[in-house]
Amino acid sequence: MQSLYVEGNSRMHRLSPRAKLLSLTAFAILLFISHNLLLLSGAVLVAAVLYGTVGLPIGEALLRLRPIFLTIAVVALFNLIFNPWQAALVPVLRLTALMLLAASVTATTTITEFIDEVTALARPLERTGRVQADDIGLALGLVLRFVPEIVNRYQAIREAHKARGLKVRPTSLLAPLIILTLKDADNVAAAIDARRIRRHGS
Amino acid sequence: MSTRDLVLTALFAAIIVALGLLPPISLGFIPVPITAQSLGVMMAGVVLGARRGAIAVLIVLLLVAIGLPVLSGGRGGLAIFASPTAGFLVGWIFGAFVTGYLSERLVNHGQSGLVQTVSFFLAAMIGGIVVLYAFGITYLATVAGLGFTKAFVGSMAFIPGDVIKAVVAALLGRAVMVGYPLLPARA
């Protein structure tokens, strides 16, 4: 699985992940307070310029945001039917600016940086006794490790169905897929405990 | 959280991600292809129960946030949360939780297969549709400036497909309950 990170050394790349996430939050709050069209258009422009500097070729940069922009456009169209155009334009500008800035953060922050940041954020929650911050990285790693395995298993089950002339139905495919995958959990859990990967054990 | 629960939630999150990579499964009798990720949310509830189901979905959303293209169609990154439909994504967590909670309450091993399936169906309908849409529509109405009625009407187009997903989730919940039960582990 290819991350959406883009190699580079732009100003955004050099900024600490925490600073980026905090400014994104602040930016979002400001956007949602403001109703001024001029201000919001300015925000879109600034965010677009910023997104332009992260080092993505322009085609790829637009392609990435197309599905999100489509949803924004559909809602705007719907909005335009019922509301005056000024009122319809406000959410479009707001969401577009936010989308561009969020995409810039995503493109300039590596997965490792993000996981470190999330772990650091969860650290204070450890005192509640319900969360182990290090488990977050472990869980994310497990997901990435098992996705290709599950896709292969799905294809194997599908082929087994075809070979026996069975109809490929969602329930007959997904049930064995889920059962087989979850049965792995015991082995994986035993392996994790045997290697003492979690400091706190079960 | 035990190591086993941690692994179960991670593996289920991996299943939800994998469902987004697979070509949509066509049901045959209706022309709606099942895009399986929202089905995955209902399945997380019926298979894993409330807490583990919600955490599995939370892990998927965390993967989205840190910039992995794990949603169907290769979507991912923080920008997804700027979309007017982001309320539905956040609603996934609560949808899975309520589906799981109701499944834990309504289903037990002594019941007949039909009762189990119908109970799972009710749980998936309430959690995966009522709760999910409550979040999705509220966010859509507020953020997109649409107002509740219009956001509600606009979302109704997706209900028939979701009812079918609830049926599939119920059948799966029952099948997994027979083959590899995890639900009563609430005790």
JSON list of N, CA and C in Angstrom, two decimals, chain A residues 88-157:
[
{"chain": "A", "resi": 88, "resn": "ALA", "atom": "N", "xyz": [-24.71, 29.59, -0.78]},
{"chain": "A", "resi": 88, "resn": "ALA", "atom": "CA", "xyz": [-24.23, 28.31, -1.28]},
{"chain": "A", "resi": 88, "resn": "ALA", "atom": "C", "xyz": [-22.72, 28.31, -1.44]},
{"chain": "A", "resi": 89, "resn": "LEU", "atom": "N", "xyz": [-22.16, 29.50, -1.69]},
{"chain": "A", "resi": 89, "resn": "LEU", "atom": "CA", "xyz": [-20.73, 29.59, -1.96]},
{"chain": "A", "resi": 89, "resn": "LEU", "atom": "C", "xyz": [-19.88, 29.44, -0.68]},
{"chain": "A", "resi": 90, "resn": "VAL", "atom": "N", "xyz": [-20.44, 29.89, 0.45]},
{"chain": "A", "resi": 90, "resn": "VAL", "atom": "CA", "xyz": [-19.68, 29.86, 1.71]},
{"chain": "A", "resi": 90, "resn": "VAL", "atom": "C", "xyz": [-19.16, 28.45, 2.05]},
{"chain": "A", "resi": 91, "resn": "PRO", "atom": "N", "xyz": [-20.05, 27.45, 2.13]},
{"chain": "A", "resi": 91, "resn": "PRO", "atom": "CA", "xyz": [-19.52, 26.13, 2.46]},
{"chain": "A", "resi": 91, "resn": "PRO", "atom": "C", "xyz": [-18.54, 25.58, 1.41]},
{"chain": "A", "resi": 92, "resn": "VAL", "atom": "N", "xyz": [-18.76, 25.92, 0.14]},
{"chain": "A", "resi": 92, "resn": "VAL", "atom": "CA", "xyz": [-17.85, 25.42, -0.91]},
{"chain": "A", "resi": 92, "resn": "VAL", "atom": "C", "xyz": [-16.43, 25.95, -0.67]},
{"chain": "A", "resi": 93, "resn": "LEU", "atom": "N", "xyz": [-16.33, 27.26, -0.43]},
{"chain": "A", "resi": 93, "resn": "LEU", "atom": "CA", "xyz": [-15.01, 27.86, -0.21]},
{"chain": "A", "resi": 93, "resn": "LEU", "atom": "C", "xyz": [-14.36, 27.31, 1.05]},
{"chain": "A", "resi": 94, "resn": "ARG", "atom": "N", "xyz": [-15.17, 27.22, 2.11]},
{"chain": "A", "resi": 94, "resn": "ARG", "atom": "CA", "xyz": [-14.69, 26.69, 3.37]},
{"chain": "A", "resi": 94, "resn": "ARG", "atom": "C", "xyz": [-14.11, 25.30, 3.21]},
{"chain": "A", "resi": 95, "resn": "LEU", "atom": "N", "xyz": [-14.89, 24.42, 2.64]},
{"chain": "A", "resi": 95, "resn": "LEU", "atom": "CA", "xyz": [-14.47, 23.02, 2.53]},
{"chain": "A", "resi": 95, "resn": "LEU", "atom": "C", "xyz": [-13.31, 22.87, 1.56]},
{"chain": "A", "resi": 96, "resn": "THR", "atom": "N", "xyz": [-13.31, 23.66, 0.47]},
{"chain": "A", "resi": 96, "resn": "THR", "atom": "CA", "xyz": [-12.22, 23.57, -0.49]},
{"chain": "A", "resi": 96, "resn": "THR", "atom": "C", "xyz": [-10.90, 24.00, 0.16]},
{"chain": "A", "resi": 97, "resn": "ALA", "atom": "N", "xyz": [-10.95, 25.11, 0.90]},
{"chain": "A", "resi": 97, "resn": "ALA", "atom": "CA", "xyz": [-9.72, 25.58, 1.57]},
{"chain": "A", "resi": 97, "resn": "ALA", "atom": "C", "xyz": [-9.22, 24.52, 2.55]},
{"chain": "A", "resi": 98, "resn": "LEU", "atom": "N", "xyz": [-10.14, 23.98, 3.32]},
{"chain": "A", "resi": 98, "resn": "LEU", "atom": "CA", "xyz": [-9.78, 22.97, 4.31]},
{"chain": "A", "resi": 98, "resn": "LEU", "atom": "C", "xyz": [-9.21, 21.73, 3.64]},
{"chain": "A", "resi": 99, "resn": "MET", "atom": "N", "xyz": [-9.85, 21.32, 2.54]},
{"chain": "A", "resi": 99, "resn": "MET", "atom": "CA", "xyz": [-9.40, 20.14, 1.80]},
{"chain": "A", "resi": 99, "resn": "MET", "atom": "C", "xyz": [-7.97, 20.33, 1.30]},
{"chain": "A", "resi": 100, "resn": "LEU", "atom": "N", "xyz": [-7.69, 21.51, 0.73]},
{"chain": "A", "resi": 100, "resn": "LEU", "atom": "CA", "xyz": [-6.35, 21.77, 0.18]},
{"chain": "A", "resi": 100, "resn": "LEU", "atom": "C", "xyz": [-5.29, 21.77, 1.28]},
{"chain": "A", "resi": 101, "resn": "LEU", "atom": "N", "xyz": [-5.62, 22.41, 2.40]},
{"chain": "A", "resi": 101, "resn": "LEU", "atom": "CA", "xyz": [-4.64, 22.46, 3.48]},
{"chain": "A", "resi": 101, "resn": "LEU", "atom": "C", "xyz": [-4.41, 21.07, 4.07]},
{"chain": "A", "resi": 102, "resn": "ALA", "atom": "N", "xyz": [-5.51, 20.32, 4.26]},
{"chain": "A", "resi": 102, "resn": "ALA", "atom": "CA", "xyz": [-5.38, 18.96, 4.81]},
{"chain": "A", "resi": 102, "resn": "ALA", "atom": "C", "xyz": [-4.55, 18.10, 3.88]},
{"chain": "A", "resi": 103, "resn": "ALA", "atom": "N", "xyz": [-4.78, 18.25, 2.57]},
{"chain": "A", "resi": 103, "resn": "ALA", "atom": "CA", "xyz": [-4.02, 17.46, 1.60]},
{"chain": "A", "resi": 103, "resn": "ALA", "atom": "C", "xyz": [-2.54, 17.82, 1.65]},
{"chain": "A", "resi": 104, "resn": "SER", "atom": "N", "xyz": [-2.23, 19.10, 1.90]},
{"chain": "A", "resi": 104, "resn": "SER", "atom": "CA", "xyz": [-0.83, 19.51, 2.00]},
{"chain": "A", "resi": 104, "resn": "SER", "atom": "C", "xyz": [-0.17, 18.86, 3.22]},
{"chain": "A", "resi": 105, "resn": "VAL", "atom": "N", "xyz": [-0.91, 18.79, 4.33]},
{"chain": "A", "resi": 105, "resn": "VAL", "atom": "CA", "xyz": [-0.35, 18.14, 5.53]},
{"chain": "A", "resi": 105, "resn": "VAL", "atom": "C", "xyz": [-0.10, 16.67, 5.24]},
{"chain": "A", "resi": 106, "resn": "THR", "atom": "N", "xyz": [-1.08, 16.01, 4.63]},
{"chain": "A", "resi": 106, "resn": "THR", "atom": "CA", "xyz": [-0.93, 14.59, 4.30]},
{"chain": "A", "resi": 106, "resn": "THR", "atom": "C", "xyz": [0.28, 14.36, 3.39]},
{"chain": "A", "resi": 107, "resn": "ALA", "atom": "N", "xyz": [0.46, 15.22, 2.40]},
{"chain": "A", "resi": 107, "resn": "ALA", "atom": "CA", "xyz": [1.52, 15.00, 1.41]},
{"chain": "A", "resi": 107, "resn": "ALA", "atom": "C", "xyz": [2.90, 15.25, 1.99]},
{"chain": "A", "resi": 108, "resn": "THR", "atom": "N", "xyz": [2.99, 15.98, 3.09]},
{"chain": "A", "resi": 108, "resn": "THR", "atom": "CA", "xyz": [4.31, 16.35, 3.59]},
{"chain": "A", "resi": 108, "resn": "THR", "atom": "C", "xyz": [4.66, 15.69, 4.93]},
{"chain": "A", "resi": 109, "resn": "THR", "atom": "N", "xyz": [3.83, 14.76, 5.37]},
{"chain": "A", "resi": 109, "resn": "THR", "atom": "CA", "xyz": [4.09, 14.10, 6.65]},
{"chain": "A", "resi": 109, "resn": "THR", "atom": "C", "xyz": [4.17, 12.60, 6.44]},
{"chain": "A", "resi": 110, "resn": "THR", "atom": "N", "xyz": [5.27, 11.98, 6.90]},
{"chain": "A", "resi": 110, "resn": "THR", "atom": "CA", "xyz": [5.40, 10.54, 6.68]},
{"chain": "A", "resi": 110, "resn": "THR", "atom": "C", "xyz": [4.52, 9.77, 7.65]},
{"chain": "A", "resi": 111, "resn": "ILE", "atom": "N", "xyz": [4.24, 8.50, 7.30]},
{"chain": "A", "resi": 111, "resn": "ILE", "atom": "CA", "xyz": [3.43, 7.64, 8.16]},
{"chain": "A", "resi": 111, "resn": "ILE", "atom": "C", "xyz": [4.07, 7.53, 9.54]},
{"chain": "A", "resi": 112, "resn": "THR", "atom": "N", "xyz": [5.40, 7.39, 9.57]},
{"chain": "A", "resi": 112, "resn": "THR", "atom": "CA", "xyz": [6.10, 7.25, 10.86]},
{"chain": "A", "resi": 112, "resn": "THR", "atom": "C", "xyz": [5.89, 8.48, 11.72]},
{"chain": "A", "resi": 113, "resn": "GLU", "atom": "N", "xyz": [6.02, 9.66, 11.10]},
{"chain": "A", "resi": 113, "resn": "GLU", "atom": "CA", "xyz": [5.81, 10.89, 11.86]},
{"chain": "A", "resi": 113, "resn": "GLU", "atom": "C", "xyz": [4.40, 10.95, 12.44]},
{"chain": "A", "resi": 114, "resn": "PHE", "atom": "N", "xyz": [3.43, 10.56, 11.62]},
{"chain": "A", "resi": 114, "resn": "PHE", "atom": "CA", "xyz": [2.05, 10.56, 12.08]},
{"chain": "A", "resi": 114, "resn": "PHE", "atom": "C", "xyz": [1.87, 9.61, 13.25]},
{"chain": "A", "resi": 115, "resn": "ILE", "atom": "N", "xyz": [2.39, 8.39, 13.12]},
{"chain": "A", "resi": 115, "resn": "ILE", "atom": "CA", "xyz": [2.20, 7.39, 14.17]},
{"chain": "A", "resi": 115, "resn": "ILE", "atom": "C", "xyz": [2.85, 7.87, 15.47]},
{"chain": "A", "resi": 116, "resn": "ASP", "atom": "N", "xyz": [4.06, 8.47, 15.35]},
{"chain": "A", "resi": 116, "resn": "ASP", "atom": "CA", "xyz": [4.72, 9.00, 16.55]},
{"chain": "A", "resi": 116, "resn": "ASP", "atom": "C", "xyz": [3.86, 10.07, 17.20]},
{"chain": "A", "resi": 117, "resn": "GLU", "atom": "N", "xyz": [3.24, 10.90, 16.38]},
{"chain": "A", "resi": 117, "resn": "GLU", "atom": "CA", "xyz": [2.41, 11.99, 16.89]},
{"chain": "A", "resi": 117, "resn": "GLU", "atom": "C", "xyz": [1.16, 11.45, 17.59]},
{"chain": "A", "resi": 118, "resn": "VAL", "atom": "N", "xyz": [0.52, 10.47, 16.95]},
{"chain": "A", "resi": 118, "resn": "VAL", "atom": "CA", "xyz": [-0.68, 9.87, 17.54]},
{"chain": "A", "resi": 118, "resn": "VAL", "atom": "C", "xyz": [-0.32, 9.18, 18.86]},
{"chain": "A", "resi": 119, "resn": "THR", "atom": "N", "xyz": [0.82, 8.48, 18.87]},
{"chain": "A", "resi": 119, "resn": "THR", "atom": "CA", "xyz": [1.26, 7.80, 20.09]},
{"chain": "A", "resi": 119, "resn": "THR", "atom": "C", "xyz": [1.50, 8.81, 21.20]},
{"chain": "A", "resi": 120, "resn": "ALA", "atom": "N", "xyz": [2.16, 9.92, 20.85]},
{"chain": "A", "resi": 120, "resn": "ALA", "atom": "CA", "xyz": [2.44, 10.96, 21.85]},
{"chain": "A", "resi": 120, "resn": "ALA", "atom": "C", "xyz": [1.14, 11.54, 22.39]},
{"chain": "A", "resi": 121, "resn": "LEU", "atom": "N", "xyz": [0.16, 11.72, 21.50]},
{"chain": "A", "resi": 121, "resn": "LEU", "atom": "CA", "xyz": [-1.14, 12.25, 21.93]},
{"chain": "A", "resi": 121, "resn": "LEU", "atom": "C", "xyz": [-1.86, 11.30, 22.87]},
{"chain": "A", "resi": 122, "resn": "ALA", "atom": "N", "xyz": [-1.68, 9.99, 22.64]},
{"chain": "A", "resi": 122, "resn": "ALA", "atom": "CA", "xyz": [-2.40, 9.00, 23.44]},
{"chain": "A", "resi": 122, "resn": "ALA", "atom": "C", "xyz": [-1.71, 8.74, 24.77]},
{"chain": "A", "resi": 123, "resn": "ARG", "atom": "N", "xyz": [-0.45, 9.18, 24.88]},
{"chain": "A", "resi": 123, "resn": "ARG", "atom": "CA", "xyz": [0.34, 8.89, 26.08]},
{"chain": "A", "resi": 123, "resn": "ARG", "atom": "C", "xyz": [-0.36, 9.31, 27.38]},
{"chain": "A", "resi": 124, "resn": "PRO", "atom": "N", "xyz": [-0.92, 10.53, 27.44]},
{"chain": "A", "resi": 124, "resn": "PRO", "atom": "CA", "xyz": [-1.59, 10.93, 28.69]},
{"chain": "A", "resi": 124, "resn": "PRO", "atom": "C", "xyz": [-2.79, 10.04, 29.04]},
{"chain": "A", "resi": 125, "resn": "LEU", "atom": "N", "xyz": [-3.38, 9.41, 28.02]},
{"chain": "A", "resi": 125, "resn": "LEU", "atom": "CA", "xyz": [-4.55, 8.55, 28.27]},
{"chain": "A", "resi": 125, "resn": "LEU", "atom": "C", "xyz": [-4.16, 7.27, 29.00]},
{"chain": "A", "resi": 126, "resn": "GLU", "atom": "N", "xyz": [-2.86, 6.96, 28.99]},
{"chain": "A", "resi": 126, "resn": "GLU", "atom": "CA", "xyz": [-2.42, 5.72, 29.65]},
{"chain": "A", "resi": 126, "resn": "GLU", "atom": "C", "xyz": [-2.79, 5.73, 31.12]},
{"chain": "A", "resi": 127, "resn": "ARG", "atom": "N", "xyz": [-2.86, 6.93, 31.70]},
{"chain": "A", "resi": 127, "resn": "ARG", "atom": "CA", "xyz": [-3.15, 7.02, 33.13]},
{"chain": "A", "resi": 127, "resn": "ARG", "atom": "C", "xyz": [-4.55, 6.51, 33.45]},
{"chain": "A", "resi": 128, "resn": "THR", "atom": "N", "xyz": [-5.45, 6.53, 32.45]},
{"chain": "A", "resi": 128, "resn": "THR", "atom": "CA", "xyz": [-6.79, 6.01, 32.70]},
{"chain": "A", "resi": 128, "resn": "THR", "atom": "C", "xyz": [-6.77, 4.48, 32.78]},
{"chain": "A", "resi": 129, "resn": "GLY", "atom": "N", "xyz": [-5.66, 3.88, 32.33]},
{"chain": "A", "resi": 129, "resn": "GLY", "atom": "CA", "xyz": [-5.54, 2.43, 32.40]},
{"chain": "A", "resi": 129, "resn": "GLY", "atom": "C", "xyz": [-6.27, 1.70, 31.28]},
{"chain": "A", "resi": 130, "resn": "ARG", "atom": "N", "xyz": [-6.87, 2.45, 30.34]},
{"chain": "A", "resi": 130, "resn": "ARG", "atom": "CA", "xyz": [-7.64, 1.79, 29.29]},
{"chain": "A", "resi": 130, "resn": "ARG", "atom": "C", "xyz": [-6.88, 1.72, 27.97]},
{"chain": "A", "resi": 131, "resn": "VAL", "atom": "N", "xyz": [-5.90, 2.58, 27.81]},
{"chain": "A", "resi": 131, "resn": "VAL", "atom": "CA", "xyz": [-5.18, 2.67, 26.54]},
{"chain": "A", "resi": 131, "resn": "VAL", "atom": "C", "xyz": [-3.68, 2.48, 26.78]},
{"chain": "A", "resi": 132, "resn": "GLN", "atom": "N", "xyz": [-3.04, 1.72, 25.93]},
{"chain": "A", "resi": 132, "resn": "GLN", "atom": "CA", "xyz": [-1.59, 1.69, 25.91]},
{"chain": "A", "resi": 132, "resn": "GLN", "atom": "C", "xyz": [-1.15, 2.36, 24.62]},
{"chain": "A", "resi": 133, "resn": "ALA", "atom": "N", "xyz": [-0.46, 3.48, 24.75]},
{"chain": "A", "resi": 133, "resn": "ALA", "atom": "CA", "xyz": [-0.13, 4.27, 23.55]},
{"chain": "A", "resi": 133, "resn": "ALA", "atom": "C", "xyz": [0.63, 3.45, 22.51]},
{"chain": "A", "resi": 134, "resn": "ASP", "atom": "N", "xyz": [1.53, 2.57, 22.97]},
{"chain": "A", "resi": 134, "resn": "ASP", "atom": "CA", "xyz": [2.32, 1.80, 22.01]},
{"chain": "A", "resi": 134, "resn": "ASP", "atom": "C", "xyz": [1.49, 0.79, 21.23]},
{"chain": "A", "resi": 135, "resn": "ASP", "atom": "N", "xyz": [0.34, 0.43, 21.77]},
{"chain": "A", "resi": 135, "resn": "ASP", "atom": "CA", "xyz": [-0.53, -0.52, 21.06]},
{"chain": "A", "resi": 135, "resn": "ASP", "atom": "C", "xyz": [-1.03, 0.07, 19.74]},
{"chain": "A", "resi": 136, "resn": "ILE", "atom": "N", "xyz": [-1.11, 1.40, 19.65]},
{"chain": "A", "resi": 136, "resn": "ILE", "atom": "CA", "xyz": [-1.65, 2.02, 18.45]},
{"chain": "A", "resi": 136, "resn": "ILE", "atom": "C", "xyz": [-0.75, 1.70, 17.25]},
{"chain": "A", "resi": 137, "resn": "GLY", "atom": "N", "xyz": [0.56, 1.91, 17.43]},
{"chain": "A", "resi": 137, "resn": "GLY", "atom": "CA", "xyz": [1.49, 1.59, 16.35]},
{"chain": "A", "resi": 137, "resn": "GLY", "atom": "C", "xyz": [1.45, 0.11, 16.00]},
{"chain": "A", "resi": 138, "resn": "LEU", "atom": "N", "xyz": [1.35, -0.72, 17.03]},
{"chain": "A", "resi": 138, "resn": "LEU", "atom": "CA", "xyz": [1.30, -2.18, 16.81]},
{"chain": "A", "resi": 138, "resn": "LEU", "atom": "C", "xyz": [0.06, -2.55, 15.99]},
{"chain": "A", "resi": 139, "resn": "ALA", "atom": "N", "xyz": [-1.09, -1.97, 16.37]},
{"chain": "A", "resi": 139, "resn": "ALA", "atom": "CA", "xyz": [-2.33, -2.28, 15.65]},
{"chain": "A", "resi": 139, "resn": "ALA", "atom": "C", "xyz": [-2.25, -1.83, 14.19]},
{"chain": "A", "resi": 140, "resn": "LEU", "atom": "N", "xyz": [-1.73, -0.62, 13.97]},
{"chain": "A", "resi": 140, "resn": "LEU", "atom": "CA", "xyz": [-1.63, -0.12, 12.59]},
{"chain": "A", "resi": 140, "resn": "LEU", "atom": "C", "xyz": [-0.69, -1.00, 11.77]},
{"chain": "A", "resi": 141, "resn": "GLY", "atom": "N", "xyz": [0.42, -1.42, 12.39]},
{"chain": "A", "resi": 141, "resn": "GLY", "atom": "CA", "xyz": [1.35, -2.30, 11.71]},
{"chain": "A", "resi": 141, "resn": "GLY", "atom": "C", "xyz": [0.70, -3.63, 11.33]},
{"chain": "A", "resi": 142, "resn": "LEU", "atom": "N", "xyz": [-0.09, -4.16, 12.25]},
{"chain": "A", "resi": 142, "resn": "LEU", "atom": "CA", "xyz": [-0.78, -5.44, 11.99]},
{"chain": "A", "resi": 142, "resn": "LEU", "atom": "C", "xyz": [-1.73, -5.31, 10.81]},
{"chain": "A", "resi": 143, "resn": "VAL", "atom": "N", "xyz": [-2.45, -4.20, 10.75]},
{"chain": "A", "resi": 143, "resn": "VAL", "atom": "CA", "xyz": [-3.39, -4.01, 9.64]},
{"chain": "A", "resi": 143, "resn": "VAL", "atom": "C", "xyz": [-2.64, -4.04, 8.31]},
{"chain": "A", "resi": 144, "resn": "LEU", "atom": "N", "xyz": [-1.57, -3.25, 8.23]},
{"chain": "A", "resi": 144, "resn": "LEU", "atom": "CA", "xyz": [-0.83, -3.15, 6.97]},
{"chain": "A", "resi": 144, "resn": "LEU", "atom": "C", "xyz": [-0.24, -4.50, 6.59]},
{"chain": "A", "resi": 145, "resn": "ARG", "atom": "N", "xyz": [0.18, -5.27, 7.60]},
{"chain": "A", "resi": 145, "resn": "ARG", "atom": "CA", "xyz": [0.76, -6.58, 7.35]},
{"chain": "A", "resi": 145, "resn": "ARG", "atom": "C", "xyz": [-0.29, -7.55, 6.80]},
{"chain": "A", "resi": 146, "resn": "PHE", "atom": "N", "xyz": [-1.54, -7.41, 7.26]},
{"chain": "A", "resi": 146, "resn": "PHE", "atom": "CA", "xyz": [-2.53, -8.43, 6.92]},
{"chain": "A", "resi": 146, "resn": "PHE", "atom": "C", "xyz": [-3.41, -8.12, 5.72]},
{"chain": "A", "resi": 147, "resn": "VAL", "atom": "N", "xyz": [-3.44, -6.86, 5.28]},
{"chain": "A", "resi": 147, "resn": "VAL", "atom": "CA", "xyz": [-4.31, -6.54, 4.14]},
{"chain": "A", "resi": 147, "resn": "VAL", "atom": "C", "xyz": [-3.99, -7.40, 2.90]},
{"chain": "A", "resi": 148, "resn": "PRO", "atom": "N", "xyz": [-2.72, -7.47, 2.46]},
{"chain": "A", "resi": 148, "resn": "PRO", "atom": "CA", "xyz": [-2.44, -8.28, 1.28]},
{"chain": "A", "resi": 148, "resn": "PRO", "atom": "C", "xyz": [-2.80, -9.76, 1.49]},
{"chain": "A", "resi": 149, "resn": "GLU", "atom": "N", "xyz": [-2.58, -10.24, 2.71]},
{"chain": "A", "resi": 149, "resn": "GLU", "atom": "CA", "xyz": [-2.92, -11.62, 3.03]},
{"chain": "A", "resi": 149, "resn": "GLU", "atom": "C", "xyz": [-4.41, -11.89, 2.83]},
{"chain": "A", "resi": 150, "resn": "ILE", "atom": "N", "xyz": [-5.23, -10.93, 3.28]},
{"chain": "A", "resi": 150, "resn": "ILE", "atom": "CA", "xyz": [-6.68, -11.10, 3.19]},
{"chain": "A", "resi": 150, "resn": "ILE", "atom": "C", "xyz": [-7.13, -11.04, 1.73]},
{"chain": "A", "resi": 151, "resn": "VAL", "atom": "N", "xyz": [-6.53, -10.14, 0.95]},
{"chain": "A", "resi": 151, "resn": "VAL", "atom": "CA", "xyz": [-6.89, -10.06, -0.46]},
{"chain": "A", "resi": 151, "resn": "VAL", "atom": "C", "xyz": [-6.56, -11.39, -1.16]},
{"chain": "A", "resi": 152, "resn": "ASN", "atom": "N", "xyz": [-5.37, -11.95, -0.87]},
{"chain": "A", "resi": 152, "resn": "ASN", "atom": "CA", "xyz": [-5.00, -13.24, -1.46]},
{"chain": "A", "resi": 152, "resn": "ASN", "atom": "C", "xyz": [-5.97, -14.33, -1.05]},
{"chain": "A", "resi": 153, "resn": "ARG", "atom": "N", "xyz": [-6.35, -14.31, 0.22]},
{"chain": "A", "resi": 153, "resn": "ARG", "atom": "CA", "xyz": [-7.25, -15.34, 0.73]},
{"chain": "A", "resi": 153, "resn": "ARG", "atom": "C", "xyz": [-8.61, -15.24, 0.04]},
{"chain": "A", "resi": 154, "resn": "TYR", "atom": "N", "xyz": [-9.06, -14.01, -0.17]},
{"chain": "A", "resi": 154, "resn": "TYR", "atom": "CA", "xyz": [-10.34, -13.79, -0.85]},
{"chain": "A", "resi": 154, "resn": "TYR", "atom": "C", "xyz": [-10.29, -14.40, -2.24]},
{"chain": "A", "resi": 155, "resn": "GLN", "atom": "N", "xyz": [-9.16, -14.14, -2.94]},
{"chain": "A", "resi": 155, "resn": "GLN", "atom": "CA", "xyz": [-9.06, -14.68, -4.29]},
{"chain": "A", "resi": 155, "resn": "GLN", "atom": "C", "xyz": [-9.03, -16.21, -4.29]},
{"chain": "A", "resi": 156, "resn": "ALA", "atom": "N", "xyz": [-8.35, -16.78, -3.29]},
{"chain": "A", "resi": 156, "resn": "ALA", "atom": "CA", "xyz": [-8.30, -18.24, -3.19]},
{"chain": "A", "resi": 156, "resn": "ALA", "atom": "C", "xyz": [-9.69, -18.82, -2.97]},
{"chain": "A", "resi": 157, "resn": "ILE", "atom": "N", "xyz": [-10.46, -18.20, -2.06]},
{"chain": "A", "resi": 157, "resn": "ILE", "atom": "CA", "xyz": [-11.81, -18.70, -1.78]},
{"chain": "A", "resi": 157, "resn": "ILE", "atom": "C", "xyz": [-12.70, -18.57, -3.02]}
]
